[in-house]
Amino acid sequence: MGVGPASANRAVPAPAVAWNGSWALLGGLCSVPAVIVAFSDPTLGVALAVGVLPAAATGVLPRRRDRSACLVVGAAIGAGLVLGAALATHAVAAVVTIFLLCLGAAVLAGRLAVGRLLMVLAVPMVGAGLSFSDVGTAVEVAGVLVLGSAYGWLVALAWPAHDGPEPVRPRPQPSEVLLGYGVRLGLAGAVCAGVGFALDLDHKGWATAACLLVMRPTPELTRLRGAGRAGAVTVGALAAMLLAATDPPPAVVAVAICAALTGLAGTRASRWYVTGGFTTFLVILLLALTSPGTGPSRFGERVLETLLGVGVALVFGVLVPSLRQPHVPAEPGATGTAPP
């Protein structure tokens, strides 16, 4: 049976869980410094592994000049964390700033590429930064992220330039659509931040970050990302808790670091949102190694706050848009419902 032009040009959806061996190799190579350090200091090794997460998540782009994108990603994450940490002791300012940043980034996304970077990454990291107890610690983490991204960029340059598919660019959205989405995104982030402060959670920004990382302009994508993040975070946090409970020797921690970064990089093109599981594994493992015996509480905190963030994202990203859609009544005498 032949394939006609229409079917030949039809976009093929990504597999639910995709695997790219070349990108997995990048993740493995990115883990080398952290693995080496882990044999003498497991906690520092995991911290260094967190630093190369942006590089492992970016992958190997076809053109060498584009591979510096991981530097931009690492800097955006670091800057977001530092700004969030600066707001962490000012509840009202933090809630208002989250709303304004979400609104501004969404509107800017329709005009400049940097707007999309702000909307999908930098602003969620501002939310995550609310979990820091002091700005100095956030600056240290940001520095590790920048250095890790630079190392990952150098590693990625070892790959030869190659042909690859053009990056999928989102269709331009009307300004009124982006404005409406920005308001909903801002309200969702502000609600999560407000709940974190009201309940005085240990990590006030986890729910906010989860919400802003999950929510997207289309309800379908928000639902998919919400389910994926909830499942992946639960699995990642559980694995970290169980590993920390065994008081693992340095060699085991080193293997876990390599496996997590390799898995994250190798599966980054998956349609399901699985990267959150690998990042959560490293973050919870780092917290559990830093404060022994806290693994179960960190697991419960991470999962519950993620579910809170996902739930708020579903309300503002799926429920609210469905309520705003006009109802089309059926024609008189019709037996069925009117088409959407």
mmCIF file with all atom_site columns, C-alpha atoms in Angstrom, residues 16 68 80 138 245 268 282 315 333:
data_model
loop_
_atom_site.group_PDB
_atom_site.id
_atom_site.type_symbol
_atom_site.label_atom_id
_atom_site.label_alt_id
_atom_site.label_comp_id
_atom_site.label_asym_id
_atom_site.label_entity_id
_atom_site.label_seq_id
_atom_site.pdbx_PDB_ins_code
_atom_site.Cartn_x
_atom_site.Cartn_y
_atom_site.Cartn_z
_atom_site.occupancy
_atom_site.B_iso_or_equiv
_atom_site.pdbx_formal_charge
_atom_site.auth_seq_id
_atom_site.auth_comp_id
_atom_site.auth_asym_id
_atom_site.auth_atom_id
_atom_site.pdbx_PDB_model_num
ATOM 1 C CA . ALA A 1 16  ? 5.077   7.703  25.122 1.00 0.00 ? 16  ALA A CA 1
ATOM 2 C CA . SER A 1 68  ? 25.179  26.775 23.814 1.00 0.00 ? 68  SER A CA 1
ATOM 3 C CA . GLY A 1 80  ? 15.097  32.240 38.733 1.00 0.00 ? 80  GLY A CA 1
ATOM 4 C CA . ALA A 1 138 ? 20.545  29.922 46.160 1.00 0.00 ? 138 ALA A CA 1
ATOM 5 C CA . ALA A 1 245 ? 17.091  4.487  53.850 1.00 0.00 ? 245 ALA A CA 1
ATOM 6 C CA . ARG A 1 268 ? 14.004  13.591 27.191 1.00 0.00 ? 268 ARG A CA 1
ATOM 7 C CA . LEU A 1 282 ? 18.457  13.613 42.638 1.00 0.00 ? 282 LEU A CA 1
ATOM 8 C CA . VAL A 1 315 ? -8.183  23.972 37.690 1.00 0.00 ? 315 VAL A CA 1
ATOM 9 C CA . GLY A 1 333 ? -36.085 18.629 17.492 1.00 0.00 ? 333 GLY A CA 1
#
